[in-house]
Short mmCIF file of C-alpha atoms in Angstrom, two decimals:
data_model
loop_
_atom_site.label_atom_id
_atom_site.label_comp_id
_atom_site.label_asym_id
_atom_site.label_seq_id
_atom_site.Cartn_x
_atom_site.Cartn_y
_atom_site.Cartn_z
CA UNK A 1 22.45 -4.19 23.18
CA UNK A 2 25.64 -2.96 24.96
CA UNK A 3 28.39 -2.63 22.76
CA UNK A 4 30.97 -4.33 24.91
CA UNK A 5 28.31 -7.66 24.43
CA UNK A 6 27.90 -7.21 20.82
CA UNK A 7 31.96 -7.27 20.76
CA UNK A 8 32.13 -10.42 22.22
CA UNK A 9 30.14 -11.86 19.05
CA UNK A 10 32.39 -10.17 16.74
CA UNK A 11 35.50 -10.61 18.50
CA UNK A 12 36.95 -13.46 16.48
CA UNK A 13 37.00 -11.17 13.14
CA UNK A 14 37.42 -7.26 14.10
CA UNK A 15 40.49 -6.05 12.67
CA UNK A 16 40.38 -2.84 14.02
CA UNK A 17 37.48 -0.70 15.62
CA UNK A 18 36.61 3.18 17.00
CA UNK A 19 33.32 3.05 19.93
CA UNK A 20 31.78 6.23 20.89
CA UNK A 21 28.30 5.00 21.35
CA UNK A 22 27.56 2.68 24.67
CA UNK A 23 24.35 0.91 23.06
CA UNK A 24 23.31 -0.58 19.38
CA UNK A 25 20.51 -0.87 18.53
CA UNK A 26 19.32 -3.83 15.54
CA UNK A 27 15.52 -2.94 15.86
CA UNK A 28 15.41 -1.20 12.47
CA UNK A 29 16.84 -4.20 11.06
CA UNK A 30 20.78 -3.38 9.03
CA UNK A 31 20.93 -0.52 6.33
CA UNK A 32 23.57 -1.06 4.01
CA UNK A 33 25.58 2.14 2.98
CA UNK A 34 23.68 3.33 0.30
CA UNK A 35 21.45 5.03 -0.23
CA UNK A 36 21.20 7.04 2.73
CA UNK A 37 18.20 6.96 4.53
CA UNK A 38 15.86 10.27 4.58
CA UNK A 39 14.35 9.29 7.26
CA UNK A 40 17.35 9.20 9.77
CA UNK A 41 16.89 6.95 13.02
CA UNK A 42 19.60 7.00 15.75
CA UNK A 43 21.39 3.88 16.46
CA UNK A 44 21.25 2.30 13.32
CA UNK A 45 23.22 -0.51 11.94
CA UNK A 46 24.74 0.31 8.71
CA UNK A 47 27.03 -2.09 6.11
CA UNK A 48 28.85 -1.92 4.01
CA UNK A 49 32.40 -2.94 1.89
CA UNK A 50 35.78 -0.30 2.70
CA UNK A 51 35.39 1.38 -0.62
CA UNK A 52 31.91 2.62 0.09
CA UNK A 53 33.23 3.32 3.62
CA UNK A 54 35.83 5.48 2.23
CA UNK A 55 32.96 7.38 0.38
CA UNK A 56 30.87 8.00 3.26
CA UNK A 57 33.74 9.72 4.50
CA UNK A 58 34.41 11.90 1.38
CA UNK A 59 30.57 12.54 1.13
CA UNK A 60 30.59 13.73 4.61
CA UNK A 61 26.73 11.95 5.69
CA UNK A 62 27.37 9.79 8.50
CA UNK A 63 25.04 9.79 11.03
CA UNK A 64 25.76 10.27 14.88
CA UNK A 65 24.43 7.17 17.17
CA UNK A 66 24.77 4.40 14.51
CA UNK A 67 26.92 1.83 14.36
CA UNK A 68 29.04 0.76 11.32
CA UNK A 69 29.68 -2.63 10.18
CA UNK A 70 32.88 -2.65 7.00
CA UNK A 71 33.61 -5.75 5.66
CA UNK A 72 37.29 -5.59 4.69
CA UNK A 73 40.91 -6.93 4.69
CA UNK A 74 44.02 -6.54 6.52
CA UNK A 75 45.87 -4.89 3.96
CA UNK A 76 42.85 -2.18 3.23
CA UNK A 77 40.75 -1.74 6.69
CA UNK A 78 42.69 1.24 8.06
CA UNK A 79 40.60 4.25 7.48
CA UNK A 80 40.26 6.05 10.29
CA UNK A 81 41.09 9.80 9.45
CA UNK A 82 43.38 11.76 12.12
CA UNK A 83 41.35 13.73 14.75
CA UNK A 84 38.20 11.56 13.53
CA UNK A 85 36.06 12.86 16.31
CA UNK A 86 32.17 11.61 15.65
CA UNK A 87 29.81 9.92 18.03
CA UNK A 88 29.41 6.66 15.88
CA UNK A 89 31.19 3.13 16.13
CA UNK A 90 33.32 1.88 13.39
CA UNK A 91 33.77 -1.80 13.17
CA UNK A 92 36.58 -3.30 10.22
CA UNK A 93 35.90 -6.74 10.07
CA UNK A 94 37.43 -9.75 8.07
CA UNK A 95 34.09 -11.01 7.15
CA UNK A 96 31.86 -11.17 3.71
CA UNK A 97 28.29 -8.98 3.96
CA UNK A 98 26.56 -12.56 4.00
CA UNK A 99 28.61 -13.77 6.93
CA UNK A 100 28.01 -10.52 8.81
CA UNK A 101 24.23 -10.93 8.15
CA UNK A 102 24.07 -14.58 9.14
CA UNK A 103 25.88 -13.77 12.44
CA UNK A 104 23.53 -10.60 12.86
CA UNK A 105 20.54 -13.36 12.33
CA UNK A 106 22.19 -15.33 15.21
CA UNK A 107 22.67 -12.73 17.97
CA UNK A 108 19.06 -11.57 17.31
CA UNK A 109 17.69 -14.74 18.12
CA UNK A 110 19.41 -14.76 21.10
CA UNK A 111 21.89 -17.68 20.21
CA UNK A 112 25.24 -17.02 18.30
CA UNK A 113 25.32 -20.91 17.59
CA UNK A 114 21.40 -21.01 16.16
CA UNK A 115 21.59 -22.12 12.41
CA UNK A 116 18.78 -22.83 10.11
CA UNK A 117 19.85 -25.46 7.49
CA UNK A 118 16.68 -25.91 6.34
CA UNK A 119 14.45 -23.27 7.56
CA UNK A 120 13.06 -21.42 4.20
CA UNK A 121 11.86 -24.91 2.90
CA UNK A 122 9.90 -25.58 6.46
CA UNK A 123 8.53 -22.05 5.60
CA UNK A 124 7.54 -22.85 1.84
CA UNK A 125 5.82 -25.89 3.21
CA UNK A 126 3.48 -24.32 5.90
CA UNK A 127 2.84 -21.94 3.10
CA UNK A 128 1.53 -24.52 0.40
CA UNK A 129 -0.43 -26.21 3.34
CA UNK A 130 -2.36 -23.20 5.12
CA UNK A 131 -2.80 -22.41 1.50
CA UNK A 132 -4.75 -25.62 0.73
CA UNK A 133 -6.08 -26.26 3.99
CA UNK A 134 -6.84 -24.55 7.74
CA UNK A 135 -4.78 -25.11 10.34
CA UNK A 136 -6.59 -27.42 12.63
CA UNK A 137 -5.85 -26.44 16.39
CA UNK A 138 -3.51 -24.32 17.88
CA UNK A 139 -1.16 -26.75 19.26
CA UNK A 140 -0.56 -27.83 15.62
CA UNK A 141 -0.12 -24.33 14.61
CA UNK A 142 2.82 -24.46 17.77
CA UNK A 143 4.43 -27.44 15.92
CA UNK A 144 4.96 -25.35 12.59
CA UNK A 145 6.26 -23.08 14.92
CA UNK A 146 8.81 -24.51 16.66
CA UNK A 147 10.29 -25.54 13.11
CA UNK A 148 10.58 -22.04 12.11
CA UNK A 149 13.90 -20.19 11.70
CA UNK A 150 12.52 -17.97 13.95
CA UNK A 151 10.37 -17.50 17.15
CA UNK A 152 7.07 -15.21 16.10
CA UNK A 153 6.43 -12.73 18.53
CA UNK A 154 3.11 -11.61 20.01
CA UNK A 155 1.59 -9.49 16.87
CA UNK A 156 1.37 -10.69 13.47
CA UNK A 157 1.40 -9.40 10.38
CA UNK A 158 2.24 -10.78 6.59
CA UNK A 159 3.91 -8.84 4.24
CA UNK A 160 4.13 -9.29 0.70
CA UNK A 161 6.77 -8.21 -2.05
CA UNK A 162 6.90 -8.57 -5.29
CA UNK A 163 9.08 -6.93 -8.27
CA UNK A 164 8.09 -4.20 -10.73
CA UNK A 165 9.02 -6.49 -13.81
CA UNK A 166 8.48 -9.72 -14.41
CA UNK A 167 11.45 -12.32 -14.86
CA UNK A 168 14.26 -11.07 -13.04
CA UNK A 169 17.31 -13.55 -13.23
CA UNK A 170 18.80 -15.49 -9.92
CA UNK A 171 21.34 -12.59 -9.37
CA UNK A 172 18.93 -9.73 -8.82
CA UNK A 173 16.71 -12.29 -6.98
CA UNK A 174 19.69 -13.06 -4.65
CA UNK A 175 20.07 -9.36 -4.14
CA UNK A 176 16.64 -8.75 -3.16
CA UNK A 177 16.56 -11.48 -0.51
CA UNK A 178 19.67 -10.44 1.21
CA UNK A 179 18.80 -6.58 1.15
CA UNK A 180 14.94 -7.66 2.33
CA UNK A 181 16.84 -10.23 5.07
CA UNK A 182 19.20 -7.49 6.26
CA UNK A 183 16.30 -5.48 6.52
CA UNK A 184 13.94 -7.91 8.47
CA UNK A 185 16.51 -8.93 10.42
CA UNK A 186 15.28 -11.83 12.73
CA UNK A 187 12.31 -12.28 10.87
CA UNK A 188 11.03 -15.20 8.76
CA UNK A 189 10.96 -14.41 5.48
CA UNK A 190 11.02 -16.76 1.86
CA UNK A 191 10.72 -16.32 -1.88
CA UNK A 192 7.89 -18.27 -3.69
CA UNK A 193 6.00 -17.83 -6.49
CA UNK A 194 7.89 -14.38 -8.03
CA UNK A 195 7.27 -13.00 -4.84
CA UNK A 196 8.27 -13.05 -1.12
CA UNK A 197 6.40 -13.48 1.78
CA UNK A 198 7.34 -12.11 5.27
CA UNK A 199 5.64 -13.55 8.55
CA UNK A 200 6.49 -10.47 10.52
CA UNK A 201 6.18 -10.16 14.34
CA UNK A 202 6.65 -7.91 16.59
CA UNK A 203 5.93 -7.17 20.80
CA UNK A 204 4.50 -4.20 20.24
CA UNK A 205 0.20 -3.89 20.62
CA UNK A 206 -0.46 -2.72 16.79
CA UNK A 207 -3.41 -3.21 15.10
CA UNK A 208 -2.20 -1.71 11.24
CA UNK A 209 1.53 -0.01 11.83
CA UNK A 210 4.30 -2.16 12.21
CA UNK A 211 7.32 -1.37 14.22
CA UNK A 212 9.56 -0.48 11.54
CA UNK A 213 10.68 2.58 9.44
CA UNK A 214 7.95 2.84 6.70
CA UNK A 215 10.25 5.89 5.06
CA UNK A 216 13.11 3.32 4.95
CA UNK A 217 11.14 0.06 3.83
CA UNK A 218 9.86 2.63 1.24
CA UNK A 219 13.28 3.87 -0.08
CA UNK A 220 14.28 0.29 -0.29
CA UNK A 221 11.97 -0.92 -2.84
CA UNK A 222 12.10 1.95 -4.81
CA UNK A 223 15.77 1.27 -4.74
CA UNK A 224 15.04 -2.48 -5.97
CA UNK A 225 12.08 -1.91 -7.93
CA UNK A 226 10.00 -3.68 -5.49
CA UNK A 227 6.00 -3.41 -3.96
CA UNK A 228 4.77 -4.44 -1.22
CA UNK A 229 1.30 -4.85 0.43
CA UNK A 230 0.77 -5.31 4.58
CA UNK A 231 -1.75 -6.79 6.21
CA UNK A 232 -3.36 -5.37 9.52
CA UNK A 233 -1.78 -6.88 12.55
CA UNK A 234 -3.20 -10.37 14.27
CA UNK A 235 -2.62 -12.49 17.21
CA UNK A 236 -3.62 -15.92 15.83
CA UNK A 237 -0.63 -17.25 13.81
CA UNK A 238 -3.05 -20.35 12.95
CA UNK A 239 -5.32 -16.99 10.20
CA UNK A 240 -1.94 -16.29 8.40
CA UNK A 241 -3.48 -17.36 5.31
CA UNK A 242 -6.08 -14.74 5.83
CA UNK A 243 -3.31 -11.95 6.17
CA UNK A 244 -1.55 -12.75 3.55
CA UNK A 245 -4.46 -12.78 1.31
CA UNK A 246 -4.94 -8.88 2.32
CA UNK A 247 -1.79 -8.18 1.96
CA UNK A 248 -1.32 -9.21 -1.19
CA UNK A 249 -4.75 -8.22 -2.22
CA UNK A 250 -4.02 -4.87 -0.94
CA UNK A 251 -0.91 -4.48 -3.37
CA UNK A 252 -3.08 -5.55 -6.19
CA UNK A 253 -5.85 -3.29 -5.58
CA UNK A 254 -3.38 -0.67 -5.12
CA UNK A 255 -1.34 -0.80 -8.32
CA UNK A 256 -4.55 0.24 -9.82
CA UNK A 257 -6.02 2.47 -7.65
CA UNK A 258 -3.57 4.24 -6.00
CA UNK A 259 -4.96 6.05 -3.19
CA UNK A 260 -2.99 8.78 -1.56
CA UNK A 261 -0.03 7.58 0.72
CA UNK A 262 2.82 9.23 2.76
CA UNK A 263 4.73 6.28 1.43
CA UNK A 264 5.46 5.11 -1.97
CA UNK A 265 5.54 1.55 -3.02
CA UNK A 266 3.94 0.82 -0.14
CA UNK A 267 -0.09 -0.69 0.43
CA UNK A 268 -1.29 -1.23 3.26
CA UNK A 269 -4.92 -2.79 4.25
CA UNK A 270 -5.66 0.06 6.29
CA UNK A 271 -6.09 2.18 2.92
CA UNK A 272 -7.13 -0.64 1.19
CA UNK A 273 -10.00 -2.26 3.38
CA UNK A 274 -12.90 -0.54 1.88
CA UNK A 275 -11.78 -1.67 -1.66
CA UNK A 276 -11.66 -5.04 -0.35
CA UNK A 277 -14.53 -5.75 0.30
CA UNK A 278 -16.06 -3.66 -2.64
CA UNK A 279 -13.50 -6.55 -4.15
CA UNK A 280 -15.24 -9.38 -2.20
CA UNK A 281 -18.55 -7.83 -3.74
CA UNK A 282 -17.86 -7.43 -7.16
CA UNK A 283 -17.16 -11.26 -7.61
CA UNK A 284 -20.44 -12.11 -6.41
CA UNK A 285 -22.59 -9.22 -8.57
CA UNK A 286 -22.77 -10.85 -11.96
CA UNK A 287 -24.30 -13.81 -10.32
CA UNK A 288 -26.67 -12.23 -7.80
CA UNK A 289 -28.08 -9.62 -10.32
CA UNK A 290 -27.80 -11.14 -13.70
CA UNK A 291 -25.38 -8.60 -15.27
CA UNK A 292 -22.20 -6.68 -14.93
CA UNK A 293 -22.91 -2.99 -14.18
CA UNK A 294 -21.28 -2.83 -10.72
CA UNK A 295 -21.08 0.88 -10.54
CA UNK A 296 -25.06 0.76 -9.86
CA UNK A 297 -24.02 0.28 -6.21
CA UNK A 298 -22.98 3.67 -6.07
CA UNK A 299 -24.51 6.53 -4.79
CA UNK A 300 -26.72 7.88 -8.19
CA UNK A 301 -25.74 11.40 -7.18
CA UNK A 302 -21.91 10.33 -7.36
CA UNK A 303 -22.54 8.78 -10.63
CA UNK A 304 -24.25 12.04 -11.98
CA UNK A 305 -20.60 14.34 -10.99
CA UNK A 306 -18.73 10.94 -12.41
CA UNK A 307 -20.24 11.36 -15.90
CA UNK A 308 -19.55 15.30 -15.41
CA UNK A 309 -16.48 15.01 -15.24
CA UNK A 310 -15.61 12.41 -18.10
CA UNK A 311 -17.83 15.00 -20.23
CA UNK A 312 -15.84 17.81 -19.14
CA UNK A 313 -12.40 16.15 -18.24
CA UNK A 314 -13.01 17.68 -14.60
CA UNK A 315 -12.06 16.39 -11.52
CA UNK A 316 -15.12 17.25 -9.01
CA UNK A 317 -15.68 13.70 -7.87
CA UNK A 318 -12.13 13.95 -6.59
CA UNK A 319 -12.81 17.16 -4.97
CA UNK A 320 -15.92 15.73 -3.28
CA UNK A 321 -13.92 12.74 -1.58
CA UNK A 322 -11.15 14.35 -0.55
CA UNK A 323 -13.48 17.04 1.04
CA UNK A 324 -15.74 14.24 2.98
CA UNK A 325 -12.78 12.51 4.35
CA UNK A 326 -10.69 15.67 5.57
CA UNK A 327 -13.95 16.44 7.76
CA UNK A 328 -15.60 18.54 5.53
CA UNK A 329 -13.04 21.28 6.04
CA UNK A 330 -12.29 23.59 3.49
CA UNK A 331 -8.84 24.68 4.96
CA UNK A 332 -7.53 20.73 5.10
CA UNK A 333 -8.88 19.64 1.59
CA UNK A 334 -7.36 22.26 0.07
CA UNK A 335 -4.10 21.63 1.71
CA UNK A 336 -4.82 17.44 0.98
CA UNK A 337 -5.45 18.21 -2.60
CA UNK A 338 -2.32 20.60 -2.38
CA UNK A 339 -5.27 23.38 -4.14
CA UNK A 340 -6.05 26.89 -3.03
CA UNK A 341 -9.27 27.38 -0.88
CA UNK A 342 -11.14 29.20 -3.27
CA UNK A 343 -10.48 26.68 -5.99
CA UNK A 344 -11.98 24.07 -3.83
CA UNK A 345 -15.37 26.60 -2.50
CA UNK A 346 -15.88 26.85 -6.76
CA UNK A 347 -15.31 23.19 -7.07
CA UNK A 348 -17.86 22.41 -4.38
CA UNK A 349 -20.20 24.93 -6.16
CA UNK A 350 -20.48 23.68 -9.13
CA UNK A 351 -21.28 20.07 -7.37
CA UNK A 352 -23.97 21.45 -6.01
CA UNK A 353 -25.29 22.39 -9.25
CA UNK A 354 -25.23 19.30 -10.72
CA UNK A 355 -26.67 17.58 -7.66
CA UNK A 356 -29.04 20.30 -7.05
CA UNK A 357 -28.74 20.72 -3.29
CA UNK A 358 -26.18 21.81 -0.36
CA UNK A 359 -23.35 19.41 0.26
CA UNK A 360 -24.22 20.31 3.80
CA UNK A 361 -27.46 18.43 3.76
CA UNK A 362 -25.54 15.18 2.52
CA UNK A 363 -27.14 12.68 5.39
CA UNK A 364 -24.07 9.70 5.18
CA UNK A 365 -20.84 11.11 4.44
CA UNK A 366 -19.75 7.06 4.38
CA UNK A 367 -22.00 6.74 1.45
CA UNK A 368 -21.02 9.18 -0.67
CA UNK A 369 -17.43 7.71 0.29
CA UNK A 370 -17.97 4.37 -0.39
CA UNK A 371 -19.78 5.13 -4.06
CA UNK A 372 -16.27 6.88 -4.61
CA UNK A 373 -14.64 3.59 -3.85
CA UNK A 374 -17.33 1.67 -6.31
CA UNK A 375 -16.52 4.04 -8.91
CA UNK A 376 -12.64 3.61 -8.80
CA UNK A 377 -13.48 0.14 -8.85
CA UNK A 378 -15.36 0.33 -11.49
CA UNK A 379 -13.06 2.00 -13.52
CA UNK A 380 -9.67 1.39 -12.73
CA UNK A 381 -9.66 -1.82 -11.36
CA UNK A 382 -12.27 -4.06 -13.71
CA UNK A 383 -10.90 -1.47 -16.76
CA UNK A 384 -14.85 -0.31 -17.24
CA UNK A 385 -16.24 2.45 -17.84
CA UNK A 386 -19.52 4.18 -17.52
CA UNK A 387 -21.34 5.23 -20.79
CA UNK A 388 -24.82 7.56 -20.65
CA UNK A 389 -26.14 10.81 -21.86
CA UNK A 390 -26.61 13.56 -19.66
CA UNK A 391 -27.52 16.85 -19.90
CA UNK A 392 -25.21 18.94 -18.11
CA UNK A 393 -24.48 22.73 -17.94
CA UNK A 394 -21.44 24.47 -17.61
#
């Protein structure tokens, strides 16, 4: 958006600004002040109160190309220093953060007038229904729609959040939905059940990464003591059930077995898919085979290094995975297992001991992957374990 336009919106309550940068940007949502992003995207929104703005100054970390929203006074807004020479815009305004945020909500919709009196309960409700029932055509699905706060976008995707602890009072709650609102700017979100849903959408062909900053979603929770789980990304609004269900099922499954991820906090179906439907397994074993001893649909050579390594608090099954899904490569397991190459040949070795034959001659990699997945299943998820006596050498 030009910044002369974006003026216009904010005309009625700017006390006093300084505009070096001809666009802004709102498509990573609004950051407030602190804390910093790591991951630093140009033409950001940031918010914030004067005192904090005063201590970005001190600290010395803004960030060229972003834009900077400071809610303030008259008496306390001027805090511009003398030669202040930086590529950003500065904006003092006579609003509160939830004003700015509501009129931020507005111009993304495309209407500075658009209010929502009632939106999150119109939300809550299409919730408990797809939750009891399927939507049953599409153009019924377009009449939940066009009750929505917002208009969804081509690709959808549900994202789920929920808090570390357990009871946290209406303050922190209030927190958390304006810093997850600010965030998802434009973006139906509501809080039900100890835990908030998101129906994001976006223009963007995805089929599992969203069009957001993962790095700064990330920081955020950890900041709020927050998870969250995402769903792949659909085109039928009327299967949101079905993604939230994933979603959430993916946090779950996650908090458990935590499988390695480039961001914390963080799960996303497209680690968690396998384990799904190991999931979607499990809870039809007992019945099918008449007892309980789901880690027999692993691989029996998998189960052999398993029991190995409880005997000999080893890691090799580890070793094994991380070495069939980094393409067999030496050189990339042992920088994915952050080991020395040697360490991982020895490793491999002594697998091949206990197997008794070549890892080369392993016919279906996917197996030996997915028995991995039982096993963690198994174990961490169901809290079993396996118990046997083997006769093992070092």
């Amino acid at each position: 958006m030009k910044t002369d336009l974006f003026l216009q919106y904010f005309a009625p309550y700017i006390l006093d600004s300084f505009l070096k940068v001809p666009e802004i940007s709102t498509t990573e949502g609004v950051l407030f002040f602190y804390p910093t992003p790591v991951e630093l995207h140009k033409k950001c929104i940031f918010l914030g109160r004067n005192h904090e703005w005063m201590r970005l100054l001190d600290d010395g970390i803004l960030i060229d190309e972003c834009t900077y929203l400071i809610c303030t006074t008259l008496e306390f807004h001027n805090h511009i220093p003398s030669g202040f020479n930086r590529r950003i815009n500065v904006l003092f305004l006579n609003m509160s953060i939830f004003d700015v945020l509501q009129l931020l909500d507005r111009i993304t919709c495309g209407s500075p007038n658009y209010t929502h009196p009632d939106g999150e309960h119109i939300l809550i409700d299409f919730f408990r229904t797809i939750s009891i029932q399927n939507i049953p055509d599409h153009e019924s699905m377009l009449q939940w729609q066009s009750r929505f706060p917002y208009p969804l976008k081509i690709f959808l995707a549900a994202i789920v959040v929920r808090p570390e602890y357990t009871g946290i009072d209406k303050e922190s709650r209030g927190t958390i939905h304006e810093n997850l609102s600010a965030f998802f700017l434009g973006t139906n979100l509501f809080y039900y059940h100890n835990e908030w849903i998101i129906l994001y959408s976006q223009d963007e062909l995805a089929s599992d990464q969203l069009s957001i900053s993962y790095g700064n979603f990330s920081m955020l929770l950890a900041r709020l003591n927050l998870f969250a789980g995402i769903s792949y990304v659909g085109v039928i609004p009327e299967n949101f059930y079905t993604l939230y269900l994933t979603a959430s099922a993916s946090m779950e499954l996650g908090l458990k077995i935590n499988l390695p991820s480039p961001h914390k906090r963080i799960y996303s179906f497209t680690q968690y898919h396998t384990l799904y439907l190991i999931h979607l397994s499990a809870r039809q074993y007992d019945q099918l085979h008449h007892q309980a001893e789901f880690y027999y649909m692993a691989h029996p050579d998998v189960v052999r290094i398993y029991l190995y390594d409880k005997a000999h608090n080893a890691d090799l099954l580890d070793t094994l995975y991380a070495f069939l899904i980094n393409n067999s490569s030496l050189s990339q397991t042992a920088q994915y297992s952050f080991m020395h190459r040697n360490t991982i040949y020895n490793k491999l070795s002594k697998i091949e001991n206990i197997i008794g034959y070549p890892i080369s001659e392993i016919k279906e990699n996917s197996v030996f992957i997915l028995s991995y997945m039982v096993i963690r299943y198994y174990r961490d998820f169901q809290n079993n374990d396996i118990y046997e006596n083997i006769d093992s050498n070092d």
